[in-house]
């Protein structure tokens, strides 16, 4: 299962969206929306 899931975390989409989503959560703001680029 890790073989499938772990490469996802190397994508540019996750590198941008995950930190921004966590920051919004910690600041009690709505989660931002992101365009999926597939990279």
CSV table of C-alpha atoms in Angstrom, one decimal:
chain,number,residue,atom,x,y,z
A,1,UNK,CA,0.0,0.0,0.0
A,2,UNK,CA,2.8,2.4,0.8
A,3,UNK,CA,4.3,1.7,-2.7
A,4,UNK,CA,1.2,3.3,-4.1
A,5,UNK,CA,0.6,6.2,-1.6
A,6,UNK,CA,4.0,7.5,-0.9
A,7,UNK,CA,4.9,8.9,-4.4
A,8,UNK,CA,1.8,11.1,-4.1
A,9,UNK,CA,3.6,13.1,-1.4
A,10,UNK,CA,6.4,13.9,-3.9
A,11,UNK,CA,4.0,15.7,-6.3
A,12,UNK,CA,4.0,19.5,-6.5
A,13,UNK,CA,0.2,19.5,-5.9
A,14,UNK,CA,0.7,18.0,-2.4
A,15,UNK,CA,3.8,20.0,-1.6
A,16,UNK,CA,1.8,23.2,-2.1
A,17,UNK,CA,-1.7,22.2,-0.8
A,18,UNK,CA,-0.8,20.2,2.3
A,19,UNK,CA,1.1,22.9,4.1
A,20,UNK,CA,-1.4,25.6,3.2
A,21,UNK,CA,-4.3,23.4,4.4
A,22,UNK,CA,-2.5,22.7,7.7
A,23,UNK,CA,-1.8,26.4,8.2
A,24,UNK,CA,-5.5,27.2,7.5
A,25,UNK,CA,-6.6,24.5,10.0
A,26,UNK,CA,-4.2,25.8,12.7
A,27,UNK,CA,-5.5,29.4,12.2
A,28,UNK,CA,-9.1,28.2,12.1
A,29,UNK,CA,-9.7,29.4,8.6
A,30,UNK,CA,-11.5,27.6,5.8
A,31,UNK,CA,-9.4,25.2,3.9
A,32,UNK,CA,-8.2,26.9,0.6
A,33,UNK,CA,-9.1,25.3,-2.7
A,34,UNK,CA,-6.4,24.4,-5.2
A,35,UNK,CA,-6.3,23.6,-8.9
A,36,UNK,CA,-5.0,20.1,-9.5
A,37,UNK,CA,-2.2,20.2,-12.0
A,38,UNK,CA,-1.2,16.6,-12.0
A,39,UNK,CA,2.5,17.3,-11.3
